[in-house]
Amino acid sequence: MSSQTDQIDPQQLAFDVRSTIGELARRLRDEESTLPQPQAAALGLLVREGPRTTAELAGQQHVRHQSMARTVTQLRQAGLIRQEPHPTDGRKLVLHATEEGIAVLQEQRRRREDRMAAAIESEMSREEQLVLRQAMALLRRISRHPGP
């Protein structure tokens, strides 16, 4: 016979995973952040997925065009992105991450990873670290699930 603790509610587990990962991401993002979140998100998208227009960035980030235009202006003034004419539509500009922008983003990520590594090392035993590594494989697997 299974005990009450053997029962798993997938809905509750999904809530726990989402809320814990969300809290962790917020804490990492809020501490020692070189860039405000909207700027880091837009720059990260340009680095990961390549050049985009302001409208494309706004759509992918689910923000209004005006908000993204403000973010783009701040990134451009900081030298983290550059604009070039669109190759087929002269009315548009295409945004590219600059080398400085890539370096700033990589440094911010490195600091976050360093904080995580320090927490893992100080808060977890070797056995717990092995469990966490196994859990990461499971999280990757469910992250690729196509959904309902």
C-alpha atoms as one frame of an Amber mdcrd trajectory, in Angstrom:
protein
   0.000   0.000   0.000   1.176   3.478  -0.768   1.252   6.131   1.871  -0.162
   9.627   1.542   3.360  10.960   0.817   3.651   8.662  -2.208   0.707  10.388
  -3.881   1.736  13.020  -6.417  -0.523  15.756  -7.695   0.962  16.828 -11.067
  -0.908  20.151 -10.873   0.607  20.978  -7.477   4.040  19.824  -8.624   3.755
  22.039 -11.723   2.822  24.988  -9.493   5.781  24.300  -7.175   8.261  24.022
 -10.071   6.985  27.186 -11.791   6.857  29.305  -8.658  10.263  28.167  -7.383
  11.984  28.721 -10.724  10.235  32.083 -11.048  11.373  33.161  -7.575  14.938
  32.058  -8.309  14.963  33.905 -11.637  13.599  37.098 -10.027  16.185  37.010
  -7.231  19.029  36.506  -9.682  17.705  39.190 -12.005  17.097  41.746  -9.257
  20.467  41.430  -7.556  23.544  42.961  -9.150  21.775  43.618 -12.435  23.829
  45.770 -14.790  20.850  46.322 -17.077  17.210  46.910 -16.210  15.096  43.860
 -17.061  13.471  45.265 -20.236  16.896  46.145 -21.650  18.441  42.810 -20.658
  15.517  40.916 -22.214  15.677  42.810 -25.517  19.461  42.564 -25.721  19.333
  38.871 -24.830  16.869  38.230 -27.637  19.097  40.007 -30.154  22.128  38.023
 -28.975  20.332  34.652 -28.982  18.154  34.997 -32.064  19.849  37.629 -34.167
  18.850  40.998 -35.628  15.259  42.202 -35.302  13.228  45.335 -35.875  11.774
  47.238 -32.936   8.315  45.945 -33.851   9.559  42.346 -33.909  11.215  42.783
 -30.504   8.038  44.300 -29.083   5.975  41.384 -30.383   8.341  38.772 -29.024
   8.561  40.481 -25.635   4.778  41.111 -25.520   5.137  44.842 -24.920   3.814
  47.882 -26.745   5.870  49.269 -29.607   6.324  52.578 -27.753   7.774  50.787
 -24.708  10.206  48.826 -26.858  11.184  51.981 -28.772  12.149  53.568 -25.434
  14.162  50.463 -24.488  15.873  50.427 -27.889  16.814  54.102 -27.528  18.386
  53.413 -24.126  20.339  50.426 -25.473  21.504  52.394 -28.497  22.608  55.378
 -26.384  24.578  52.987 -24.163  26.321  51.548 -27.238  24.901  48.066 -26.649
  23.001  47.853 -29.944  23.297  49.483 -33.355  20.748  50.160 -36.081  21.139
  49.426 -39.768  18.765  49.987 -42.663  16.447  47.048 -43.378  17.749  45.178
 -46.470  14.364  45.151 -48.247  12.243  47.843 -46.567  13.789  51.304 -46.423
  11.215  52.442 -43.855  12.537  50.049 -41.227  15.699  49.741 -39.173  17.215
  46.441 -38.059  18.750  46.221 -34.593  21.980  44.314 -33.911  23.785  43.665
 -30.642  27.217  45.312 -30.582  30.335  43.581 -29.273  30.016  45.703 -26.133
  26.379  44.641 -25.755  27.313  40.977 -26.056  30.111  41.437 -23.504  27.804
  43.204 -21.009  25.198  40.467 -21.327  27.791  37.697 -20.960  29.266  39.373
 -17.874  25.835  39.716 -16.280  25.120  36.034 -16.973  28.527  35.003 -15.627
  27.892  36.881 -12.355  24.520  35.151 -11.970  26.046  31.749 -12.665  28.815
  32.486 -10.156  26.189  33.329  -7.502  24.307  30.121  -8.296  27.492  28.036
  -8.182  28.427  29.527  -4.808  24.943  28.807  -3.426  24.987  25.249  -4.760
  28.413  24.638  -3.269  27.623  26.147   0.134  24.022  24.959   0.561  24.084
  21.441  -0.925  25.905  18.269  -0.109  27.542  16.319  -2.927  24.571  13.936
  -2.919  22.125  16.843  -3.214  24.175  18.291  -6.070  23.858  14.938  -7.878
  20.082  14.992  -7.317  19.956  18.557  -8.673  21.890  17.468 -11.769  19.360
  14.668 -12.332  16.496  17.112 -11.797  17.981  19.408 -14.446  17.729  16.613
 -17.009  14.063  16.160 -16.071  13.370  19.900 -16.283  14.979  20.029 -19.734
  12.768  17.161 -20.828   9.533  18.822 -19.710  10.664  22.173 -21.143  10.622
  20.553 -24.598   7.122  19.125 -24.180   4.841  20.563 -26.868   1.999  21.236
 -24.434  -1.647  20.119 -24.399
